[in-house]
CSV table of C-alpha atoms in Angstrom, one decimal:
chain,number,residue,atom,x,y,z
A,1,ALA,CA,-68.4,17.1,-39.3
A,2,ALA,CA,-71.5,19.3,-40.1
A,3,TRP,CA,-72.7,19.6,-36.7
A,4,SER,CA,-69.5,20.3,-35.6
A,5,ARG,CA,-69.5,23.9,-37.3
A,6,PRO,CA,-70.2,26.8,-35.0
A,7,PRO,CA,-73.6,28.6,-35.7
A,8,PRO,CA,-73.3,32.1,-37.6
A,9,ARG,CA,-72.9,35.0,-35.4
A,10,ARG,CA,-75.8,37.7,-35.6
A,11,ALA,CA,-74.7,41.5,-36.4
A,12,SER,CA,-74.8,42.8,-33.0
A,13,ARG,CA,-76.7,45.9,-32.6
A,14,SER,CA,-75.5,49.2,-30.6
A,15,ARG,CA,-77.9,49.8,-27.4
A,16,ARG,CA,-76.4,52.8,-26.5
A,17,ARG,CA,-78.8,55.2,-24.6
A,18,PRO,CA,-78.7,58.8,-25.3
A,19,GLU,CA,-76.8,60.9,-22.7
A,20,GLY,CA,-79.7,62.3,-20.5
A,21,LYS,CA,-82.6,59.8,-21.3
A,22,VAL,CA,-83.6,57.8,-18.7
A,23,ALA,CA,-84.9,54.0,-19.4
A,24,CYS,CA,-88.2,52.6,-18.3
A,25,GLY,CA,-88.7,49.3,-17.1
A,26,ALA,CA,-87.0,46.4,-15.1
A,27,GLY,CA,-84.2,45.6,-17.9
A,28,PRO,CA,-80.7,46.1,-17.5
A,29,GLY,CA,-79.8,49.8,-17.3
A,30,ALA,CA,-83.0,50.9,-15.9
A,31,MET,CA,-82.8,53.3,-12.9
A,32,PRO,CA,-84.6,51.5,-10.0
A,33,GLY,CA,-87.9,53.2,-9.0
A,34,ARG,CA,-88.8,54.7,-12.4
A,35,GLY,CA,-91.5,52.6,-13.6
A,36,ALA,CA,-94.0,54.4,-11.6
A,37,LEU,CA,-93.0,57.9,-12.8
A,38,CYS,CA,-92.9,56.5,-16.5
A,39,LEU,CA,-96.6,55.1,-16.1
A,40,GLY,CA,-97.7,58.3,-14.8
A,41,LEU,CA,-95.8,60.3,-18.2
A,42,LEU,CA,-97.7,57.5,-20.2
A,43,LEU,CA,-100.9,57.6,-18.7
A,44,PRO,CA,-102.0,61.0,-19.9
A,45,VAL,CA,-101.0,60.1,-23.4
A,46,LEU,CA,-103.0,56.9,-23.5
A,47,LEU,CA,-106.0,58.6,-22.1
A,48,GLY,CA,-105.4,61.3,-25.1
A,49,CYS,CA,-105.9,58.6,-27.8
A,50,GLY,CA,-109.1,57.5,-26.4
A,51,SER,CA,-110.8,60.9,-25.8
A,52,ALA,CA,-113.7,62.1,-28.1
A,53,GLN,CA,-112.7,63.2,-31.6
A,54,PRO,CA,-115.0,65.3,-34.0
A,55,GLY,CA,-116.9,62.2,-35.1
A,56,ALA,CA,-117.4,60.7,-31.6
A,57,CYS,CA,-120.9,59.8,-30.3
A,58,PRO,CA,-122.6,61.9,-27.2
A,59,ALA,CA,-122.1,60.0,-24.0
A,60,LEU,CA,-126.2,59.4,-23.7
A,61,CYS,CA,-126.9,58.8,-27.2
A,62,GLU,CA,-126.4,55.9,-29.4
A,63,CYS,CA,-125.1,56.4,-33.1
A,64,SER,CA,-124.8,54.8,-36.2
A,65,GLU,CA,-122.2,56.3,-38.7
A,66,PRO,CA,-123.3,53.8,-41.3
A,67,ALA,CA,-126.7,54.9,-41.3
A,68,LYS,CA,-125.9,58.7,-40.4
A,69,THR,CA,-128.2,58.5,-37.5
A,70,VAL,CA,-128.0,59.7,-33.9
A,71,LYS,CA,-130.4,58.7,-31.1
A,72,CYS,CA,-130.9,60.7,-27.7
A,73,VAL,CA,-134.2,58.6,-26.6
A,74,ASN,CA,-135.3,58.9,-22.7
A,75,ARG,CA,-131.8,60.2,-21.6
A,76,ASN,CA,-133.1,62.7,-19.2
A,77,LEU,CA,-131.5,65.4,-21.5
A,78,THR,CA,-131.9,68.8,-20.5
A,79,ALA,CA,-130.0,70.4,-23.5
A,80,VAL,CA,-129.1,69.8,-26.8
A,81,PRO,CA,-125.8,67.7,-26.9
A,82,LEU,CA,-123.1,70.2,-28.4
A,83,ASP,CA,-120.8,67.3,-29.5
A,84,LEU,CA,-122.9,65.4,-32.1
A,85,PRO,CA,-121.3,63.9,-34.9
A,86,PRO,CA,-121.1,65.8,-38.2
A,87,TYR,CA,-122.1,63.1,-40.5
A,88,VAL,CA,-125.5,62.9,-38.7
A,89,ARG,CA,-128.4,63.4,-41.1
A,90,SER,CA,-131.3,62.0,-38.8
A,91,LEU,CA,-131.3,63.0,-35.3
A,92,PHE,CA,-133.8,61.6,-32.8
A,93,ILE,CA,-134.0,63.6,-29.5
A,94,THR,CA,-137.3,62.4,-27.7
A,95,GLY,CA,-138.5,61.4,-24.4
A,96,ASN,CA,-136.4,64.0,-22.3
A,97,PRO,CA,-137.1,66.8,-19.9
A,98,LEU,CA,-136.0,69.4,-22.8
A,99,THR,CA,-137.7,72.7,-22.1
A,100,ASP,CA,-136.2,75.4,-24.2
A,101,LEU,CA,-134.3,75.7,-27.6
A,102,PRO,CA,-132.1,78.7,-27.3
A,103,ALA,CA,-130.6,80.4,-30.4
A,104,GLY,CA,-127.8,78.4,-31.8
A,105,ALA,CA,-128.9,74.8,-30.2
A,106,PHE,CA,-127.8,73.4,-33.2
A,107,LEU,CA,-124.5,74.3,-34.6
A,108,ALA,CA,-125.3,74.8,-38.3
A,109,GLN,CA,-121.7,74.4,-39.0
A,110,ARG,CA,-120.8,71.3,-37.4
A,111,LEU,CA,-124.2,69.7,-38.9
A,112,PRO,CA,-124.1,70.6,-42.6
A,113,ASP,CA,-126.1,67.3,-43.6
A,114,LEU,CA,-128.8,67.2,-40.8
A,115,ALA,CA,-132.2,66.7,-42.7
A,116,SER,CA,-134.7,64.9,-40.3
A,117,LEU,CA,-135.0,66.2,-36.8
A,118,ASN,CA,-137.4,64.8,-34.3
A,119,LEU,CA,-138.0,66.5,-31.1
A,120,SER,CA,-141.4,64.9,-30.3
A,121,GLY,CA,-142.4,64.1,-26.7
A,122,ASN,CA,-140.4,66.3,-24.8
A,123,HIS,CA,-141.5,69.1,-22.9
A,124,LEU,CA,-140.5,71.9,-25.0
A,125,ARG,CA,-142.2,75.3,-24.3
A,126,THR,CA,-140.4,78.0,-26.3
A,127,VAL,CA,-138.6,77.6,-29.5
A,128,GLU,CA,-136.4,81.3,-30.0
A,129,ALA,CA,-135.5,82.8,-32.6
A,130,GLY,CA,-132.6,81.0,-34.9
A,131,ALA,CA,-133.0,77.7,-32.8
A,132,LEU,CA,-133.8,75.7,-35.9
A,133,ALA,CA,-131.6,77.5,-38.6
A,134,LEU,CA,-130.0,74.6,-40.2
A,135,PRO,CA,-129.0,74.5,-43.9
A,136,ALA,CA,-130.2,71.2,-45.0
A,137,LEU,CA,-133.3,70.3,-42.5
A,138,ARG,CA,-136.3,68.7,-44.3
A,139,GLN,CA,-138.3,67.2,-41.8
A,140,LEU,CA,-139.2,68.7,-38.4
A,141,ASP,CA,-141.4,66.8,-36.0
A,142,LEU,CA,-142.4,68.7,-32.8
A,143,SER,CA,-145.2,66.6,-31.6
A,144,GLY,CA,-146.3,66.2,-28.3
A,145,ASN,CA,-144.7,69.0,-26.3
A,146,ALA,CA,-146.5,72.0,-24.8
A,147,LEU,CA,-145.3,74.9,-26.7
A,148,VAL,CA,-146.0,78.5,-25.3
A,149,SER,CA,-143.8,80.5,-27.5
A,150,PHE,CA,-142.7,79.8,-31.3
A,151,SER,CA,-140.5,82.9,-32.7
A,152,PRO,CA,-141.6,83.5,-36.3
A,153,GLN,CA,-137.7,83.7,-36.7
A,154,ALA,CA,-137.3,80.2,-35.5
A,155,PHE,CA,-135.7,79.4,-38.8
A,156,GLY,CA,-133.7,82.0,-39.0
A,157,GLU,CA,-133.9,85.2,-41.0
A,158,GLY,CA,-133.8,83.8,-44.6
A,159,GLY,CA,-135.9,81.1,-45.8
A,160,SER,CA,-135.9,77.3,-44.5
A,161,PRO,CA,-135.7,74.2,-46.9
A,162,VAL,CA,-138.1,72.4,-44.5
A,163,GLU,CA,-140.7,70.6,-46.5
A,164,GLU,CA,-142.7,68.4,-43.8
A,165,LEU,CA,-143.7,70.0,-40.3
A,166,SER,CA,-145.5,68.1,-37.6
A,167,LEU,CA,-147.1,69.8,-35.0
A,168,ARG,CA,-149.6,67.3,-33.4
A,169,GLY,CA,-150.7,67.9,-30.0
A,170,ALA,CA,-148.0,71.0,-29.8
A,171,LEU,CA,-150.5,74.2,-30.3
A,172,ARG,CA,-152.6,74.1,-27.1
A,173,ASP,CA,-151.7,77.8,-26.4
A,174,GLN,CA,-153.6,80.5,-28.7
A,175,GLY,CA,-150.6,82.6,-28.6
A,176,VAL,CA,-148.4,80.0,-30.4
A,177,LEU,CA,-150.9,79.6,-32.7
A,178,LEU,CA,-150.9,83.1,-33.6
A,179,SER,CA,-146.8,83.0,-33.8
A,180,LEU,CA,-147.1,80.1,-36.0
A,181,ALA,CA,-149.8,82.0,-38.2
A,182,ALA,CA,-147.1,84.8,-38.5
A,183,LEU,CA,-144.3,82.5,-39.2
A,184,LEU,CA,-146.5,80.5,-42.0
A,185,GLN,CA,-147.4,84.0,-43.7
A,186,SER,CA,-143.9,85.5,-43.5
A,187,GLY,CA,-142.9,83.1,-46.4
A,188,ALA,CA,-140.1,81.7,-44.6
A,189,LEU,CA,-141.3,78.0,-45.3
A,190,ARG,CA,-142.4,78.5,-48.9
A,191,ASN,CA,-141.0,74.9,-49.6
A,192,LEU,CA,-143.4,73.5,-47.2
A,193,SER,CA,-145.4,70.3,-48.7
A,194,ARG,CA,-146.7,68.4,-45.6
A,195,LEU,CA,-148.3,70.5,-42.3
A,196,GLU,CA,-149.7,68.3,-39.6
A,197,LEU,CA,-151.8,70.2,-36.9
A,198,ALA,CA,-153.9,67.8,-35.7
A,199,ASP,CA,-154.9,66.8,-32.1
A,200,ASN,CA,-154.5,70.6,-31.0
A,201,GLY,CA,-158.1,71.5,-30.1
A,202,LEU,CA,-158.3,74.4,-32.4
A,203,LEU,CA,-161.6,76.4,-32.4
A,204,LEU,CA,-160.8,78.9,-35.2
A,205,LEU,CA,-157.8,79.4,-37.4
A,206,PRO,CA,-156.2,82.7,-38.1
A,207,ALA,CA,-157.5,84.7,-41.4
A,208,GLY,CA,-154.9,83.9,-44.2
A,209,MET,CA,-152.6,81.5,-42.5
A,210,PHE,CA,-152.1,79.4,-45.5
A,211,THR,CA,-151.9,82.0,-48.1
A,212,ALA,CA,-148.0,81.8,-48.3
A,213,LEU,CA,-147.7,78.0,-48.6
A,214,PRO,CA,-147.5,77.7,-52.6
A,215,ALA,CA,-145.8,74.1,-52.5
A,216,LEU,CA,-148.4,72.7,-49.7
A,217,ARG,CA,-149.6,69.3,-50.6
A,218,GLN,CA,-151.0,67.5,-47.4
A,219,LEU,CA,-152.9,69.8,-44.8
A,220,ASP,CA,-154.0,67.7,-41.4
A,221,LEU,CA,-156.5,69.4,-39.4
A,222,SER,CA,-158.1,66.5,-37.8
A,223,ASN,CA,-159.1,65.8,-34.2
A,224,ASN,CA,-159.7,69.7,-33.2
A,225,SER,CA,-162.7,71.7,-32.4
A,226,LEU,CA,-163.2,73.9,-35.6
A,227,VAL,CA,-166.6,74.9,-35.8
A,228,GLY,CA,-166.3,76.8,-39.2
A,229,LEU,CA,-163.9,77.4,-41.8
A,230,ARG,CA,-165.5,81.3,-43.1
A,231,ASN,CA,-162.4,83.0,-42.0
A,232,VAL,CA,-160.0,80.7,-43.7
A,233,SER,CA,-158.7,80.9,-46.9
A,234,PHE,CA,-157.3,78.0,-49.2
A,235,GLN,CA,-156.4,80.5,-52.2
A,236,GLY,CA,-153.0,79.8,-53.5
A,237,LEU,CA,-152.6,76.4,-52.5
A,238,GLY,CA,-152.6,75.0,-56.1
A,239,GLN,CA,-150.4,72.0,-55.0
A,240,LEU,CA,-152.9,71.3,-52.3
A,241,GLN,CA,-153.8,67.1,-52.6
A,242,SER,CA,-155.2,66.2,-49.5
A,243,LEU,CA,-157.4,67.9,-46.9
A,244,ASN,CA,-158.2,66.2,-43.5
A,245,LEU,CA,-161.1,68.0,-41.4
A,246,SER,CA,-162.2,64.8,-39.7
A,247,ASP,CA,-163.1,64.8,-35.9
A,248,ASN,CA,-164.2,68.4,-35.9
A,249,SER,CA,-167.3,70.1,-34.7
A,250,LEU,CA,-168.2,71.4,-38.2
A,251,GLY,CA,-171.8,72.3,-38.5
A,252,VAL,CA,-172.0,73.4,-42.1
A,253,LEU,CA,-169.6,74.3,-45.4
A,254,TRP,CA,-170.8,77.5,-46.4
A,255,ASN,CA,-170.5,78.6,-50.3
A,256,SER,CA,-167.6,80.8,-50.0
A,257,THR,CA,-165.5,77.4,-48.6
A,258,LEU,CA,-167.2,75.1,-51.0
A,259,ALA,CA,-166.5,77.5,-53.9
A,260,GLN,CA,-162.8,77.4,-52.9
A,261,PHE,CA,-162.6,73.6,-52.8
A,262,ARG,CA,-163.9,73.8,-56.3
A,263,SER,CA,-161.2,76.1,-57.5
A,264,LEU,CA,-158.2,73.8,-56.5
A,265,PRO,CA,-157.2,71.8,-59.4
A,266,ALA,CA,-155.1,69.0,-57.2
A,267,LEU,CA,-157.5,68.6,-54.4
A,268,ARG,CA,-158.8,65.1,-54.9
A,269,HIS,CA,-158.9,63.9,-51.3
A,270,ILE,CA,-161.0,65.7,-48.6
A,271,VAL,CA,-161.8,63.9,-45.6
A,272,LEU,CA,-164.9,65.3,-43.5
A,273,GLY,CA,-166.1,62.2,-41.3
A,274,HIS,CA,-166.9,62.6,-37.6
A,275,ASN,CA,-168.5,66.2,-37.8
A,276,THR,CA,-171.6,67.8,-36.3
A,277,TRP,CA,-173.3,68.4,-39.2
A,278,VAL,CA,-176.4,70.4,-38.7
A,279,CYS,CA,-179.2,69.3,-41.2
A,280,ASP,CA,-181.5,72.5,-41.7
A,281,CYS,CA,-182.0,74.8,-44.5
A,282,ALA,CA,-178.3,76.0,-44.5
A,283,ILE,CA,-176.7,72.5,-45.3
A,284,GLU,CA,-178.7,72.5,-48.9
A,285,ASP,CA,-175.6,73.9,-50.6
A,286,LEU,CA,-173.1,71.3,-48.8
A,287,VAL,CA,-175.4,68.4,-49.9
A,288,ALA,CA,-175.7,69.3,-53.4
A,289,TRP,CA,-172.0,69.9,-53.4
A,290,LEU,CA,-171.5,66.6,-52.0
A,291,LYS,CA,-173.8,64.6,-54.6
A,292,GLU,CA,-171.7,66.2,-57.4
A,293,SER,CA,-168.1,66.4,-56.2
A,294,ASP,CA,-165.8,63.4,-56.5
A,295,GLN,CA,-163.3,65.2,-53.9
A,296,VAL,CA,-164.8,63.8,-50.7
A,297,GLU,CA,-163.7,60.6,-49.5
A,298,GLY,CA,-166.3,58.4,-47.7
A,299,LYS,CA,-169.0,60.8,-48.3
A,300,GLU,CA,-171.5,58.1,-47.8
A,301,ALA,CA,-171.1,57.8,-44.3
A,302,LEU,CA,-171.9,61.4,-43.5
A,303,THR,CA,-174.5,61.5,-41.2
A,304,CYS,CA,-176.6,64.4,-39.5
A,305,ALA,CA,-175.9,65.0,-35.8
A,306,SER,CA,-179.0,67.4,-35.3
A,307,PRO,CA,-181.9,68.2,-35.1
A,308,ASP,CA,-183.6,65.2,-33.6
A,309,LYS,CA,-185.7,64.3,-36.6
A,310,MET,CA,-182.9,64.2,-38.8
A,311,LEU,CA,-180.2,62.3,-36.4
A,312,GLY,CA,-178.4,59.6,-38.1
A,313,LYS,CA,-179.7,60.5,-41.9
A,314,ALA,CA,-177.2,60.4,-44.5
A,315,LEU,CA,-176.3,63.6,-46.1
A,316,LEU,CA,-176.5,62.1,-49.7
A,317,LYS,CA,-180.2,61.2,-49.0
A,318,ILE,CA,-181.2,64.3,-48.1
A,319,ASN,CA,-183.7,66.2,-49.8
A,320,GLY,CA,-185.7,69.7,-50.0
A,321,SER,CA,-188.8,68.2,-48.5
A,322,ASP,CA,-186.9,66.6,-45.4
A,323,LEU,CA,-185.7,70.2,-44.4
A,324,ASN,CA,-189.1,72.2,-44.9
A,325,CYS,CA,-187.3,75.5,-45.1
A,326,SER,CA,-189.5,78.3,-44.1
A,327,VAL,CA,-186.3,80.8,-43.7
A,328,PRO,CA,-184.0,82.2,-46.2
A,329,ILE,CA,-180.9,79.5,-46.6
A,330,ASP,CA,-178.2,82.0,-46.8
A,331,MET,CA,-179.3,84.9,-44.1
A,332,PRO,CA,-176.0,86.8,-44.9
A,333,SER,CA,-176.8,87.0,-48.9
A,334,GLN,CA,-180.5,87.8,-47.9
A,335,LEU,CA,-179.6,90.9,-46.2
A,336,GLN,CA,-177.2,91.9,-48.9
A,337,THR,CA,-180.2,91.5,-51.5
A,338,SER,CA,-182.5,93.6,-49.2
A,339,TYR,CA,-179.8,96.3,-48.9
A,340,VAL,CA,-179.9,96.5,-52.5
A,341,PHE,CA,-183.6,96.7,-52.9
A,342,LEU,CA,-183.9,99.2,-50.3
A,343,GLY,CA,-181.4,101.5,-52.1
A,344,ILE,CA,-183.3,101.0,-55.3
A,345,VAL,CA,-186.7,102.2,-53.9
A,346,LEU,CA,-185.0,105.3,-51.9
A,347,ALA,CA,-183.4,106.4,-55.3
A,348,LEU,CA,-186.7,106.1,-57.2
A,349,ILE,CA,-188.6,108.1,-54.5
A,350,GLY,CA,-186.1,110.6,-54.5
A,351,ALA,CA,-186.2,110.7,-58.2
A,352,ILE,CA,-190.1,111.3,-58.3
A,353,PHE,CA,-189.5,114.0,-55.9
A,354,LEU,CA,-187.3,115.9,-57.9
A,355,LEU,CA,-189.4,115.6,-60.8
A,356,VAL,CA,-192.4,116.9,-58.7
A,357,LEU,CA,-190.4,120.1,-57.5
A,358,TYR,CA,-189.3,120.6,-61.1
A,359,LEU,CA,-192.8,120.5,-62.6
A,360,ASN,CA,-194.3,122.6,-59.7
A,361,ARG,CA,-191.3,125.2,-59.9
A,362,LYS,CA,-193.3,128.2,-60.8
A,363,GLY,CA,-195.6,127.7,-57.8
A,364,ILE,CA,-193.1,126.8,-55.5
A,365,LYS,CA,-191.3,130.1,-56.5
A,366,LYS,CA,-194.3,132.3,-55.8
A,367,TRP,CA,-195.1,130.8,-52.6
A,368,MET,CA,-191.4,131.1,-51.5
A,369,HIS,CA,-191.5,134.8,-52.4
A,370,ASN,CA,-195.0,135.1,-50.3
A,371,ILE,CA,-193.3,133.4,-47.5
A,372,ARG,CA,-190.2,136.0,-47.9
A,373,ASP,CA,-192.7,138.8,-48.0
A,374,ALA,CA,-194.8,137.8,-45.0
A,375,CYS,CA,-191.6,137.5,-42.8
A,376,ARG,CA,-190.2,140.6,-43.9
A,377,ASP,CA,-193.2,142.4,-43.1
A,378,HIS,CA,-193.6,140.8,-39.4
A,379,MET,CA,-189.6,141.4,-38.7
A,380,GLU,CA,-190.5,145.3,-39.7
A,381,GLY,CA,-193.5,145.2,-37.1
A,382,TYR,CA,-191.1,144.2,-34.7
A,383,HIS,CA,-188.4,146.5,-35.4
A,384,TYR,CA,-191.0,149.4,-35.3
A,385,ARG,CA,-192.2,148.4,-32.1
A,386,TYR,CA,-188.5,148.2,-30.7
A,387,GLU,CA,-187.7,152.0,-32.0
A,388,ILE,CA,-191.0,152.9,-30.0
A,389,ASN,CA,-190.2,151.2,-26.7
A,390,ALA,CA,-186.1,152.6,-26.9
A,391,ASP,CA,-187.6,156.3,-27.3
A,392,PRO,CA,-188.8,157.8,-23.8
A,393,ARG,CA,-190.8,160.5,-25.8
A,394,LEU,CA,-192.8,158.1,-27.4
A,395,THR,CA,-193.2,156.2,-24.2
A,396,ASN,CA,-196.4,157.3,-23.1
A,397,LEU,CA,-197.7,157.7,-26.8
A,398,SER,CA,-197.2,154.1,-27.0
A,399,SER,CA,-199.1,153.2,-23.9
A,400,ASN,CA,-202.0,155.3,-24.4
A,401,SER,CA,-202.6,155.0,-28.1
A,402,ASP,CA,-202.9,152.3,-30.7
A,403,VAL,CA,-199.9,152.4,-32.9
């Protein structure tokens, strides 16, 4: 009897369609031939749901939102992508034919957290004003480019928070070096703690290039062609801890430079290896400093490059007898001393001359009066002869008689 009971009825739902609506599909009530039309209407909606959103990744880049990193490496980019996700903190755009960084290349409003920017290994030639004006930028790598123009206002009008700047192999043009010096001297990078200028073939550095970097701790000038540091000022770099001058063409370090090294309290790591040290009389001060200083790393390996008789000799083992100095060590200092001595001698001669004049003042006065009288008599004679020659009546008289 249990199975003879009819099954319970489900409540029926009204499936009324609103008037004016068209049902899509193949079910009952659907208008024939409307399937393609409905699909055409829904396709743009579906595509819109999959379009790029504010946090999407650029087409030619790889993004990791958990790591806050975007990499656009070897993607043949000619411009900085404009649709970078706002969460990015580390951005790598390397190995691309990117030649210019115009103003606003990075939208600061959309990249508020970008702290590390790597633009190495591109073909960058120009960096225009405002191109790097990012509010959170701390690390910037422009190594391996061929910069020709670097605007002193590249980081904007105000100061920049950049702490590390790498320009390894990017300053082959002298004009770019001068622009960089102007940028550093302007105080726009006062927070800079690490500056890398290696592999640039630099011969000389602009005077006062580092004077406005009070927070600088590491300075890398290795693998250049520096021949001297006499015009370089390290004053004001009270936080400087490491200075790399290896693989250059330094022949000697003068007293003025050594005095600056002594005056920097935090400087404890100076690298001077692989330079062309000239072991003549001018190097005595450098040798003395090396023997007493603990600032130089690997100073035992420093050797002479010239002259031939000193080739390969360790600087720390040089004695005064090895140099056999017969000329002054510091010619500028010797010339200055000579000028002072010459001034003293001339002043003494002048004082003696004035003293002689004072002691013989009466005789000199009498002598001056005699000269005055002689000159007056002589001039009166000339005046008398002129009056005779000018009077026609006395012409015959002057010619026939002895006036």
